[in-house]
C-alpha positions as YAML, in Angstrom:
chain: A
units: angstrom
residues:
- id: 1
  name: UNK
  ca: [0.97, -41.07, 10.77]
- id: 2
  name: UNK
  ca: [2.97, -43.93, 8.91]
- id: 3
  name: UNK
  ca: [5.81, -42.96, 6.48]
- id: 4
  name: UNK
  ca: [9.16, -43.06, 4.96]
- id: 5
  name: UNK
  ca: [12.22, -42.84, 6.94]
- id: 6
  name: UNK
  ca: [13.83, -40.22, 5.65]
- id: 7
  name: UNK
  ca: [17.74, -41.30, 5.62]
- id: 8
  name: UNK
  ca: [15.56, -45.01, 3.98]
- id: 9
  name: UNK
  ca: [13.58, -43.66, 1.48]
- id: 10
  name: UNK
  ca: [14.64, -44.52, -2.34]
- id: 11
  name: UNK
  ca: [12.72, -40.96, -3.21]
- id: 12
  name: UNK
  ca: [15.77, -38.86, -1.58]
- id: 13
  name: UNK
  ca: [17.79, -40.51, -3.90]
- id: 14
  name: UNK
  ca: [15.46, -40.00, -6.84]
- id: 15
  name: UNK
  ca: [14.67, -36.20, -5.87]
- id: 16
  name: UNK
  ca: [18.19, -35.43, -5.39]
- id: 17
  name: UNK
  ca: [19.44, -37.09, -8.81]
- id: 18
  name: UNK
  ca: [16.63, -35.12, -10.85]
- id: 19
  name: UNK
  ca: [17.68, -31.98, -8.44]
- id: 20
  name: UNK
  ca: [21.26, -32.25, -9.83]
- id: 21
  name: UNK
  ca: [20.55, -33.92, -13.55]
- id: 22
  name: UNK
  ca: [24.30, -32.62, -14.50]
- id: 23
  name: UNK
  ca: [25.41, -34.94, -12.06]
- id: 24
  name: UNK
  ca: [23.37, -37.94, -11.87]
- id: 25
  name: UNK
  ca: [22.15, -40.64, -14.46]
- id: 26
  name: UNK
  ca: [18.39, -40.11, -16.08]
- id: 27
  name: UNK
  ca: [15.86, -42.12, -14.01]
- id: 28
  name: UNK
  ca: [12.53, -42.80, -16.34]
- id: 29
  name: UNK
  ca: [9.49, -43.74, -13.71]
- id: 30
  name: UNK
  ca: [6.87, -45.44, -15.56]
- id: 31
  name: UNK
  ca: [3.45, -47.11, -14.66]
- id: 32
  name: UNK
  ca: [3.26, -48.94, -11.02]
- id: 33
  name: UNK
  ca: [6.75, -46.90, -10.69]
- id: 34
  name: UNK
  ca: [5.30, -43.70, -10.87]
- id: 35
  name: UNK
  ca: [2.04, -44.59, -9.36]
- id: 36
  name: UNK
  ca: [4.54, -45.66, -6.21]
- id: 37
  name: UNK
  ca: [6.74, -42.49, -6.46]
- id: 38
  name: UNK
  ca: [3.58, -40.34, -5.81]
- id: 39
  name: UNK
  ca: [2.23, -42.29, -3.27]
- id: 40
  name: UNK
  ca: [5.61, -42.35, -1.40]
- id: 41
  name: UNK
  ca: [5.66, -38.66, -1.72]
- id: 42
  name: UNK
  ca: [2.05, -38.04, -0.57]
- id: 43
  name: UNK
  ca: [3.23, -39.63, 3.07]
- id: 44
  name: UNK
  ca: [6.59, -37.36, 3.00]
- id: 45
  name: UNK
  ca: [5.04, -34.37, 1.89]
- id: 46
  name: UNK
  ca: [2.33, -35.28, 4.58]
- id: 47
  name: UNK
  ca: [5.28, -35.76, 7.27]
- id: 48
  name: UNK
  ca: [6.01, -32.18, 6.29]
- id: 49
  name: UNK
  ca: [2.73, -30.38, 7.04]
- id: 50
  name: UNK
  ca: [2.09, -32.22, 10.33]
- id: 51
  name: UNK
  ca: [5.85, -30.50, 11.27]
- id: 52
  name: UNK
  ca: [6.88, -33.96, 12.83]
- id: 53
  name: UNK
  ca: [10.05, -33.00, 12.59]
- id: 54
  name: UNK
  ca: [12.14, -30.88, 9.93]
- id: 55
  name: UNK
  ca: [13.77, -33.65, 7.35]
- id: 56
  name: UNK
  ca: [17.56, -33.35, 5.76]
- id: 57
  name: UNK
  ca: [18.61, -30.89, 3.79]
- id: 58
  name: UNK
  ca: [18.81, -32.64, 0.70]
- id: 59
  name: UNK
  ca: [15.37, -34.08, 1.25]
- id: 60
  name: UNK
  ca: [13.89, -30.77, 1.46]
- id: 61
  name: UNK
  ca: [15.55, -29.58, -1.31]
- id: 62
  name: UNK
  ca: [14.64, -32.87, -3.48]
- id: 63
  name: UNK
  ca: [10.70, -31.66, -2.14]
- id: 64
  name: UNK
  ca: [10.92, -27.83, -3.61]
- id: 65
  name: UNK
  ca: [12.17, -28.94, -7.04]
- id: 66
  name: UNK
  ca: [12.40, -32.09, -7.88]
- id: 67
  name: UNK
  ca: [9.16, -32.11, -9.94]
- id: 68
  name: UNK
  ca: [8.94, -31.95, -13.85]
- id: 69
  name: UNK
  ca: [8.73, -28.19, -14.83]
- id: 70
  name: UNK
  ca: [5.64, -28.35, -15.93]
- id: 71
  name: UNK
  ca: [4.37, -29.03, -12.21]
- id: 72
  name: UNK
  ca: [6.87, -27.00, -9.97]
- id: 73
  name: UNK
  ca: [4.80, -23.91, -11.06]
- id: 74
  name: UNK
  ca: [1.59, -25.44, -9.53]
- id: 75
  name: UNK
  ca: [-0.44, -23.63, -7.13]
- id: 76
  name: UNK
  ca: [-0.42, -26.65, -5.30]
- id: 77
  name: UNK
  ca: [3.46, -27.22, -5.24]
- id: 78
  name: UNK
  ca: [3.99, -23.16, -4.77]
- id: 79
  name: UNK
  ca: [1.60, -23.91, -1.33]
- id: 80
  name: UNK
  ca: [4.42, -26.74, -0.66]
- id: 81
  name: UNK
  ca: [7.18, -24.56, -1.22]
- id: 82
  name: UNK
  ca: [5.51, -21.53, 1.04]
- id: 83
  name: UNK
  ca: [5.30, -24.12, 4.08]
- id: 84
  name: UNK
  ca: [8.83, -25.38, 3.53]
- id: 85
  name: UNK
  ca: [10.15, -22.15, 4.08]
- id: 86
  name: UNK
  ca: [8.14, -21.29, 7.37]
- id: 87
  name: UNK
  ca: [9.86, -24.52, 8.84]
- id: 88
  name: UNK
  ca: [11.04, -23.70, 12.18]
- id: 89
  name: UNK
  ca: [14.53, -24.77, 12.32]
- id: 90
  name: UNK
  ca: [14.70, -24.90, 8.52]
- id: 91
  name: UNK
  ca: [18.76, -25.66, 7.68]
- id: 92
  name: UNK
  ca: [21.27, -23.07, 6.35]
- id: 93
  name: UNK
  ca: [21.98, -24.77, 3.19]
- id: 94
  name: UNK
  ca: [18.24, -24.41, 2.50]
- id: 95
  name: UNK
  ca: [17.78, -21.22, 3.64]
- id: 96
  name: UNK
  ca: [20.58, -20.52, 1.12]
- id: 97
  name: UNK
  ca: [19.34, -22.61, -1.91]
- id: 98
  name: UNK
  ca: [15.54, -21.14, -1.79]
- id: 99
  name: UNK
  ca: [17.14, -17.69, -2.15]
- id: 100
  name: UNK
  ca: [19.19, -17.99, -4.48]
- id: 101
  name: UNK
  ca: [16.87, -20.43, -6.87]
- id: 102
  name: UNK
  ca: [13.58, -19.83, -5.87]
- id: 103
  name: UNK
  ca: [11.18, -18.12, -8.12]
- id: 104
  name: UNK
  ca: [7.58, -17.88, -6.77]
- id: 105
  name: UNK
  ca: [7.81, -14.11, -4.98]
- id: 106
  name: UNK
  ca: [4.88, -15.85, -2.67]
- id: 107
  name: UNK
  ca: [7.53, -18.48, -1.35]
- id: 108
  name: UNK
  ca: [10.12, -15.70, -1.02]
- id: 109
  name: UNK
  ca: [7.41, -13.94, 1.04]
- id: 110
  name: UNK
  ca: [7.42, -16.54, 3.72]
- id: 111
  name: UNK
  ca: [10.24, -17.03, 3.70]
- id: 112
  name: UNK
  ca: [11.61, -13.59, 4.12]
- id: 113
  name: UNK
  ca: [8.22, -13.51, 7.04]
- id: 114
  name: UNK
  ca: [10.26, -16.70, 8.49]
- id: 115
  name: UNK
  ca: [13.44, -14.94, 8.70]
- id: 116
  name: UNK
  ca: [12.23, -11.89, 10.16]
- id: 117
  name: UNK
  ca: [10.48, -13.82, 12.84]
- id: 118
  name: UNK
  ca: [13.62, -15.82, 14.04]
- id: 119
  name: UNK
  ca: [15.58, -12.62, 13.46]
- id: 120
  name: UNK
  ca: [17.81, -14.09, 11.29]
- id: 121
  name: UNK
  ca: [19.49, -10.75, 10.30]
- id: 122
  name: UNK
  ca: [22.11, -12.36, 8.14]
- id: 123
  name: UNK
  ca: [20.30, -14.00, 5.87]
- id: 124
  name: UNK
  ca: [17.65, -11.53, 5.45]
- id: 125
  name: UNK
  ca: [20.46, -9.06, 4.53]
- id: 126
  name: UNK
  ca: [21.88, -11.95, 1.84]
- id: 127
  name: UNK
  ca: [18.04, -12.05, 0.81]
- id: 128
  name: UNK
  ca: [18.16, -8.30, 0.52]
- id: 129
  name: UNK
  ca: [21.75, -8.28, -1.75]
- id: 130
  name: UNK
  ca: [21.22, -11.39, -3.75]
- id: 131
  name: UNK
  ca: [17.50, -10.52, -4.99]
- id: 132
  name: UNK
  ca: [17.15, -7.08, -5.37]
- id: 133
  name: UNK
  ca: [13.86, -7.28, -6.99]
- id: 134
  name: UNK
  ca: [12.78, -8.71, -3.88]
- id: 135
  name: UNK
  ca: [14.54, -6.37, -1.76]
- id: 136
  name: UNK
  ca: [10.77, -4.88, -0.62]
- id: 137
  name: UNK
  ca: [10.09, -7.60, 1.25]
- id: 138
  name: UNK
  ca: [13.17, -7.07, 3.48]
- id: 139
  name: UNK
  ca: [12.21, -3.67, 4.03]
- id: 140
  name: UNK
  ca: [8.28, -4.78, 5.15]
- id: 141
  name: UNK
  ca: [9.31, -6.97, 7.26]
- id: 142
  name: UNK
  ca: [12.23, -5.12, 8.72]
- id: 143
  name: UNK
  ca: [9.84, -2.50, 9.70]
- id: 144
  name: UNK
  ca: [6.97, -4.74, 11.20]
- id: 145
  name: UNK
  ca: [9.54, -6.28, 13.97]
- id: 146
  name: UNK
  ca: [12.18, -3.16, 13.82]
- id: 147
  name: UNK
  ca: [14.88, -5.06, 12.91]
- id: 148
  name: UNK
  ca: [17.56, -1.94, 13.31]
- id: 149
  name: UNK
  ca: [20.62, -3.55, 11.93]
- id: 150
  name: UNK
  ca: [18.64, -4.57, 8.68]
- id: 151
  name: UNK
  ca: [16.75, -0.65, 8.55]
- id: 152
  name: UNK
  ca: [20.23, 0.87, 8.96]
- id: 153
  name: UNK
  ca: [21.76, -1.18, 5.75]
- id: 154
  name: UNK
  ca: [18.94, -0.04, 3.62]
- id: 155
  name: UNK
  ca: [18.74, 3.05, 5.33]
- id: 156
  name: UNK
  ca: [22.49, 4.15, 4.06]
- id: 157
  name: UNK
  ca: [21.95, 2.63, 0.85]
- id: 158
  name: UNK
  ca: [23.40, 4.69, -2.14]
- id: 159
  name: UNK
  ca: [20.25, 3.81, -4.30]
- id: 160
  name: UNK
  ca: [17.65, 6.57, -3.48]
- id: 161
  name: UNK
  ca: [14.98, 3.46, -5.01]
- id: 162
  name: UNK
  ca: [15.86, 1.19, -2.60]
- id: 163
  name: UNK
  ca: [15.97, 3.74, 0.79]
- id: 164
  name: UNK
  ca: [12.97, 4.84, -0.75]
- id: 165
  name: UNK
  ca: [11.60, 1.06, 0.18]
- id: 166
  name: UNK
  ca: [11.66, 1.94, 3.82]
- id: 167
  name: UNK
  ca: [8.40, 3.78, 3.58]
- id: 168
  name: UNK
  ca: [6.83, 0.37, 3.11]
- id: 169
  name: UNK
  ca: [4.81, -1.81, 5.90]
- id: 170
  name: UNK
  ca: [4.51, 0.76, 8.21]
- id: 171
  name: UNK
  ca: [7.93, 2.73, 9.49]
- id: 172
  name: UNK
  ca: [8.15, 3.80, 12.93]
- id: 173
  name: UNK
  ca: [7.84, 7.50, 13.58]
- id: 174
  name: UNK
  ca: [11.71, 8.07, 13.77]
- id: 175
  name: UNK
  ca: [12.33, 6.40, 10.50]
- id: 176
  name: UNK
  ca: [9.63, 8.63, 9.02]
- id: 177
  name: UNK
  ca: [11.22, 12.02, 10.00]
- id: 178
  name: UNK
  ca: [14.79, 10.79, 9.02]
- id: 179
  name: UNK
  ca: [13.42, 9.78, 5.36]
- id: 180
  name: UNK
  ca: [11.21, 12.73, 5.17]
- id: 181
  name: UNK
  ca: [14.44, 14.52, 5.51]
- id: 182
  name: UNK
  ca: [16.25, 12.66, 2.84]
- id: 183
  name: UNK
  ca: [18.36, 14.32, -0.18]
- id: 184
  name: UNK
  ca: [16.93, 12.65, -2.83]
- id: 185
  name: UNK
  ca: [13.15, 13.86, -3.59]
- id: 186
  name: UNK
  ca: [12.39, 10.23, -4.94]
- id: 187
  name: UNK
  ca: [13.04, 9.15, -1.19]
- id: 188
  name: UNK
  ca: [10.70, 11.89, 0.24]
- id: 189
  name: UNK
  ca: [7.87, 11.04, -1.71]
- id: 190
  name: UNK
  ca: [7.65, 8.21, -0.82]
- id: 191
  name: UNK
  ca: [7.53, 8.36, 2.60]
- id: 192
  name: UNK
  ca: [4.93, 11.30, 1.88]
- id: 193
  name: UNK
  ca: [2.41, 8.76, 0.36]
- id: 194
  name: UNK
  ca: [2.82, 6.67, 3.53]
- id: 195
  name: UNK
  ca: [3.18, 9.14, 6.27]
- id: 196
  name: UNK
  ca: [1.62, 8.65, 9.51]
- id: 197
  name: UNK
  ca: [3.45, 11.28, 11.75]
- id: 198
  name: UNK
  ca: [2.30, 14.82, 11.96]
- id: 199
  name: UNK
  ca: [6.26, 15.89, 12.37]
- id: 200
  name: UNK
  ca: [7.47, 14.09, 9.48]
- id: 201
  name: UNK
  ca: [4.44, 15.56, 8.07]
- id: 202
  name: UNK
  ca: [4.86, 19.17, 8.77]
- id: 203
  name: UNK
  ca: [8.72, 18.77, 7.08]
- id: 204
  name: UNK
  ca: [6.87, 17.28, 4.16]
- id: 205
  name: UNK
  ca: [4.58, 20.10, 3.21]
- id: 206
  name: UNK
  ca: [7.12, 22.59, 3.57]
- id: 207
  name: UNK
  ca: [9.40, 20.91, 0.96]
- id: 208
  name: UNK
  ca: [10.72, 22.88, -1.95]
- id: 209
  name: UNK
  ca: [9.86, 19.83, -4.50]
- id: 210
  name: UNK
  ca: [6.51, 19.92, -5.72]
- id: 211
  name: UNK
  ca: [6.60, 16.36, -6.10]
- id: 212
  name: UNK
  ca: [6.49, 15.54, -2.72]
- id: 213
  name: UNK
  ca: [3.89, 17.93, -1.59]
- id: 214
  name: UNK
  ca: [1.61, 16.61, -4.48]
- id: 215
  name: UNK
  ca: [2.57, 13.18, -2.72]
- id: 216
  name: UNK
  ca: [1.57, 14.23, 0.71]
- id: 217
  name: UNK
  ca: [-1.69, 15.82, -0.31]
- id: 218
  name: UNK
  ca: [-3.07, 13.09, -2.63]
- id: 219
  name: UNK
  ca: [-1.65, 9.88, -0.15]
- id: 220
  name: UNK
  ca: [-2.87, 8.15, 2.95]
- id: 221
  name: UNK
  ca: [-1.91, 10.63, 6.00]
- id: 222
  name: UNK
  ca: [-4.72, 9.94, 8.05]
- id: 223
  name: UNK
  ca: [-5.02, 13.32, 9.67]
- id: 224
  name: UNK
  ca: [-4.76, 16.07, 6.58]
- id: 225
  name: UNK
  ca: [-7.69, 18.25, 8.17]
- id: 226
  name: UNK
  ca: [-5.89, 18.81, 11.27]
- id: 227
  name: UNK
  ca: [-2.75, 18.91, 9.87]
- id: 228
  name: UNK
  ca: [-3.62, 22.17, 7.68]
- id: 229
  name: UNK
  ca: [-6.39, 23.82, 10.14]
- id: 230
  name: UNK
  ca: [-3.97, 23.82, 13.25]
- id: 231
  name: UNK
  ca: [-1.84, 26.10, 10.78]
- id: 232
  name: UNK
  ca: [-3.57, 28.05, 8.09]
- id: 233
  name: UNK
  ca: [-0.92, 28.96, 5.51]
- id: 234
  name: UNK
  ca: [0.47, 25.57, 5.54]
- id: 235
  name: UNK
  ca: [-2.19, 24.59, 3.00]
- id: 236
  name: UNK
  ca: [-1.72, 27.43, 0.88]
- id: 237
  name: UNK
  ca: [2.07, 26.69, 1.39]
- id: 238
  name: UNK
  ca: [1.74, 22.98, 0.22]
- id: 239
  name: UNK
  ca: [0.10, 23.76, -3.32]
- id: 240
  name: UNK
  ca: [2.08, 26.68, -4.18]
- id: 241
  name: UNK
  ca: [3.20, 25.41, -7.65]
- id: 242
  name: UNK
  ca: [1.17, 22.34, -8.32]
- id: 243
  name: UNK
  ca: [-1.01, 22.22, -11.03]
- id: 244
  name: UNK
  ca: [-4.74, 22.97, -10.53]
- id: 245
  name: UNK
  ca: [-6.08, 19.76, -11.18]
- id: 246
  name: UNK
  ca: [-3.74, 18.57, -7.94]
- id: 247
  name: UNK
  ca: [-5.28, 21.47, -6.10]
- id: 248
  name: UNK
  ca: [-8.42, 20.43, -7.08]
- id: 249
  name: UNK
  ca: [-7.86, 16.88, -5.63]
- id: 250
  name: UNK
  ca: [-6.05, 17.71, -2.56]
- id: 251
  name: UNK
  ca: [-8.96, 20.15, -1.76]
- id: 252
  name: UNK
  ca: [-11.65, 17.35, -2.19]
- id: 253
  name: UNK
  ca: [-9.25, 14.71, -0.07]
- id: 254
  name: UNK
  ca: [-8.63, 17.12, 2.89]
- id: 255
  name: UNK
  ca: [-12.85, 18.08, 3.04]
- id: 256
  name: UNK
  ca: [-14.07, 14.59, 2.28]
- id: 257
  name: UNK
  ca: [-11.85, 13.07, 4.76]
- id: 258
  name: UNK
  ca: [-12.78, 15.64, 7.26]
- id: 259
  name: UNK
  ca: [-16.28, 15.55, 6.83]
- id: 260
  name: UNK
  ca: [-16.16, 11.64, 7.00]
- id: 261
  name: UNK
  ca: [-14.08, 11.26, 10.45]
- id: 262
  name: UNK
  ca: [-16.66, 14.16, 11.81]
- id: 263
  name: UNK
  ca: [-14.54, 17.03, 12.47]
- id: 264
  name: UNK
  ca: [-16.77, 19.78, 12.08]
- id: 265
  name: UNK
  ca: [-14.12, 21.67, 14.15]
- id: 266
  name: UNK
  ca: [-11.64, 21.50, 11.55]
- id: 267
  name: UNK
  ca: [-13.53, 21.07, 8.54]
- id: 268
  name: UNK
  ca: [-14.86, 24.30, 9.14]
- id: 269
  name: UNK
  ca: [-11.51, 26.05, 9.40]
- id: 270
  name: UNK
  ca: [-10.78, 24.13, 6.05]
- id: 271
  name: UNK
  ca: [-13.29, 25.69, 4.45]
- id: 272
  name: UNK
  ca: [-12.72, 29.12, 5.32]
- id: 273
  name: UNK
  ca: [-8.86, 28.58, 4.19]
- id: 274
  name: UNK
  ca: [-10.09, 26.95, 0.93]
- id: 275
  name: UNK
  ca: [-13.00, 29.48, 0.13]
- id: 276
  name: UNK
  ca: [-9.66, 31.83, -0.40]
- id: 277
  name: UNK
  ca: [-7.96, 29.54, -3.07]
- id: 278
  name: UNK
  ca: [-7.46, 31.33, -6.51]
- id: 279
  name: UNK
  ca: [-8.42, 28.50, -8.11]
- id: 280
  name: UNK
  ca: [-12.37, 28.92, -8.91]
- id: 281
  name: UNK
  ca: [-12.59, 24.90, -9.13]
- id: 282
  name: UNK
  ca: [-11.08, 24.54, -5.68]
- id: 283
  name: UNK
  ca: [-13.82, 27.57, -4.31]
- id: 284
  name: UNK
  ca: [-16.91, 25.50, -6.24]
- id: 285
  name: UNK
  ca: [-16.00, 22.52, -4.01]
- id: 286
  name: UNK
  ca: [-15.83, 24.23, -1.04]
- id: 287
  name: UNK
  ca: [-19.64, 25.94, -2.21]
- id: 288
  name: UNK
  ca: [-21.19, 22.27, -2.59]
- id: 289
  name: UNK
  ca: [-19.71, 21.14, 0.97]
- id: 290
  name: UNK
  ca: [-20.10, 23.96, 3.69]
- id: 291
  name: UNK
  ca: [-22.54, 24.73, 5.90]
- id: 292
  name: UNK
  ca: [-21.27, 27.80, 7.13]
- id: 293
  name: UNK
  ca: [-22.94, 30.94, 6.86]
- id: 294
  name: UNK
  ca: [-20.47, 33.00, 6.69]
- id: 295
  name: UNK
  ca: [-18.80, 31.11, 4.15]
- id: 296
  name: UNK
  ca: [-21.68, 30.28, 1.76]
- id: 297
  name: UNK
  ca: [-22.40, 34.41, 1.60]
- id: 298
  name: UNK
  ca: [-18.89, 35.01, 0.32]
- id: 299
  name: UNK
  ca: [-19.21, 32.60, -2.26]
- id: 300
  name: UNK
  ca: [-22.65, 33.66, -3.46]
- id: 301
  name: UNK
  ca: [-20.67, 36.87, -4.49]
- id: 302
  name: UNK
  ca: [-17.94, 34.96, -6.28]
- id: 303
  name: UNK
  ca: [-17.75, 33.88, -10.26]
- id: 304
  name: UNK
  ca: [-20.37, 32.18, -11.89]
- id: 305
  name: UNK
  ca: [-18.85, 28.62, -11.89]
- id: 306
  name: UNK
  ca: [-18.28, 28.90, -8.42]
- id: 307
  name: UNK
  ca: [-22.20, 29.45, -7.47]
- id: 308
  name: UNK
  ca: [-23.00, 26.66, -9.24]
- id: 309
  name: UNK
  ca: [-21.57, 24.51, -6.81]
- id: 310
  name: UNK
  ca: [-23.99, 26.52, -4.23]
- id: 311
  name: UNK
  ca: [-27.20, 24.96, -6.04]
- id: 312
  name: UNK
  ca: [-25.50, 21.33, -5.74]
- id: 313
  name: UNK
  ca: [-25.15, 22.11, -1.55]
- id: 314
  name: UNK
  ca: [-28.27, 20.86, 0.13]
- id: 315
  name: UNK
  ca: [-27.80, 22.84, 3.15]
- id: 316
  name: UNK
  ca: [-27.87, 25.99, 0.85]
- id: 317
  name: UNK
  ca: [-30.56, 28.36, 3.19]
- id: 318
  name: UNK
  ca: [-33.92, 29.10, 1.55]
- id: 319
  name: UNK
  ca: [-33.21, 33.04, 1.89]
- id: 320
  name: UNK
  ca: [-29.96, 32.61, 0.15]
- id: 321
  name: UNK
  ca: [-31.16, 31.19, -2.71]
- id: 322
  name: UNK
  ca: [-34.49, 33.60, -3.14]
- id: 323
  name: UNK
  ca: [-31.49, 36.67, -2.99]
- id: 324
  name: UNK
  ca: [-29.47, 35.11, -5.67]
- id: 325
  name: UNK
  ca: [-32.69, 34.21, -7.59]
- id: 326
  name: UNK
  ca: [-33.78, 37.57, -7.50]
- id: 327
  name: UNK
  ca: [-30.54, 39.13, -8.48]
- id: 328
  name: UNK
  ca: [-30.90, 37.50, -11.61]
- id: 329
  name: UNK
  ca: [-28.91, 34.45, -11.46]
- id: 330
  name: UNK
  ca: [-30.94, 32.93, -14.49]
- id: 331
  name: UNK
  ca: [-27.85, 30.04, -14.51]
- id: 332
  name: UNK
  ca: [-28.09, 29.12, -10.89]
- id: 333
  name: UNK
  ca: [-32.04, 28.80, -10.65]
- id: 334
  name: UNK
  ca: [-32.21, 26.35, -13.89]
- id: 335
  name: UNK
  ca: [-29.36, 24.60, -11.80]
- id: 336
  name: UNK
  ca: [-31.37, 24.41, -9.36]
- id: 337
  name: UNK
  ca: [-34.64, 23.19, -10.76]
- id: 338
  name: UNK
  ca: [-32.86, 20.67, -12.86]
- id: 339
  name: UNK
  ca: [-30.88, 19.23, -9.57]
- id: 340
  name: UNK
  ca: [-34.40, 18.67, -8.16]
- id: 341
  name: UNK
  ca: [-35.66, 17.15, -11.12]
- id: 342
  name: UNK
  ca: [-33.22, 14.23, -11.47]
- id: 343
  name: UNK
  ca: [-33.85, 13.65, -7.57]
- id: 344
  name: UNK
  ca: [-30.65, 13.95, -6.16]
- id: 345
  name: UNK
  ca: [-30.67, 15.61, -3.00]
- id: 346
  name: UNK
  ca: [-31.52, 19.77, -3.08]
- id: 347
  name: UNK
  ca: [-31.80, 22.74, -1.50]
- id: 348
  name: UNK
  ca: [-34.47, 23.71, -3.97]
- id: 349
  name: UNK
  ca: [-37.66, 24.42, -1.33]
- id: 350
  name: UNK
  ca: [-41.76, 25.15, -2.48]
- id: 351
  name: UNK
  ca: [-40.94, 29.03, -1.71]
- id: 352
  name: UNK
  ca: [-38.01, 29.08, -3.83]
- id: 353
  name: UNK
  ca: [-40.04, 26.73, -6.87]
- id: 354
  name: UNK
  ca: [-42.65, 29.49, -6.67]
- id: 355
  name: UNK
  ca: [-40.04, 32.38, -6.86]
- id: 356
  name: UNK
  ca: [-38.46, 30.96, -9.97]
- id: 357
  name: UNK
  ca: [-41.74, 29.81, -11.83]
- id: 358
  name: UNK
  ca: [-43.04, 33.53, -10.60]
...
């Protein structure tokens, strides 16, 4: 494609004076002048896209900023900026001038992507001390490409906030155990809503600040099930202090996600470690999931509020429910009958109907 030169064009002149206004005269574009300034800058910014080849410094930084204010804030012009910065080969001065100035976090993005990807250590460290509101997208993308020398800095960080950073975009599994044993609780937690390791894990749940254990039980560890049926009292050890309602939460997180991934294995030592929760909330949960037999007979003996959740299971057997009908459970058979009638899915059978109504 046909355009500019870019040490001939009369725009890098232009763009750089309204770059610099403190040092350069006022240029006033109107009509055919403006109508040629845009057109001229169509070809360069074209030029740009195609990646013939990476223009001067000044150039580029004429193209990021130059605009009226009113413009530079463009989605269009924030897309311009975002491809800039991927440049391969993209100069030091720019590299420079788009941290310091630059003000679209999406620009900063790529070009904190770019730098990571030419591991260009240095200047993702300068991105990571001159823009500390920034400073998680040097931690994302020092993690995704285990850029050690960058981890480390953050890593011995006095701020607790910004080690706490590292648990973003996926740490490896050593970084995980070293922040999950971190002094500051801030730190901890947040490597306990991100965990992935089932050592890091283990540390977690066994930590004296409820905080963190609330963190591990209500975030995105992928394996909770296993995690607390391979050792029983772990779960019991993990919400020691929380407040109910967490208990109540992490009990319907560790079930759910075991009963979605399939492990019936598991979920059924779950249940048999939850059915013994003091919490009566906690127990009713564990009454409107299990199927086992052994478990569904305790609870039919527990508190009232816990049987209820036995008339929402639908794998409730027909000879449990004509036991706890005749017993007298007036509560549970309306429960029942009224879970039927709304059509959700119950364990009310004919035999049972005919008990109640008989």
């Amino acid at each position: 494609p046909r355009g500019p030169r870019w040490n001939s064009s009369p725009l890098l002149r232009v763009f750089t004076d309204s770059f610099a206004p403190h040092r350069a005269p006022k240029i006033h574009l109107k009509g055919g002048d403006m109508r040629r300034k845009e057109t001229e800058m169509e070809l360069i910014m074209r030029r740009v896209y195609w990646g013939e080849e990476v223009p001067p410094s000044d150039m580029l930084k004429a193209l990021a900023y130059a605009l009226a204010k009113r413009r530079r804030n463009s989605p269009r012009w924030k897309d311009f900026r975002r491809h800039v910065a991927r440049l391969n080969g993209l100069p030091e001065e720019v590299k420079r001038f788009l941290i310091l100035r630059e003000d679209s976090r999406a620009v900063l993005e790529s070009l904190a992507w770019s730098l990571a990807e030419t591991r260009d250590t240095e200047n993702l460290l300068f991105l990571y001390e001159a823009r500390p509101e920034h400073r998680d997208l040097v931690a994302k993308e020092a993690n995704r490409l285990l850029l050690k020398e960058v981890i480390e800095r953050i890593f011995n960080d006095e701020d607790p906030e910004a080690r706490a950073l590292l648990a973003l975009g996926l740490p490896s599994k050593e970084l995980q155990r070293r922040l999950a044993r971190d002094p500051d609780p801030r730190v901890r937690a947040a490597i306990a809503r991100e965990v992935t390791d089932i050592c890091a894990a283990l540390d977690l749940a066994k930590d004296e600040d409820p905080s963190v254990r609330e963190a591990l039980l209500l975030g995105r560890f992928p394996d909770k099930p296993s995690l607390f049926a391979k050792n029983p009292s772990l779960f019991a050890e993990a919400v020691s202090g929380l407040s109910p309602e967490v208990r109540l939460r992490a009990a319907e997180a560790v079930l759910e996600q075991a009963i979605f991934k399939g492990m019936w294995d598991v979920t059924e030592r779950v249940e048999r470690l939850l059915a013994e929760d003091p919490y009566p909330p906690v127990r009713r949960v564990v009454a409107g999931f299990t199927v086992q037999r052994e478990v569904l007979e305790k609870l039919a003996d527990d508190l009232p509020e816990v049987r209820e959740g036995l008339a929402l299971n639908p794998n409730l057997p027909e000879d449990l429910q004509i036991l706890m009908i005749a017993r007298g459970e007036r509560d549970f058979a309306e429960l029942l009958a009224r879970t039927a009638s709304k059509g959700w899915k119950s364990p009310l059978t004919s035999m049972v109907a005919r008990e109640i109504l008989g």
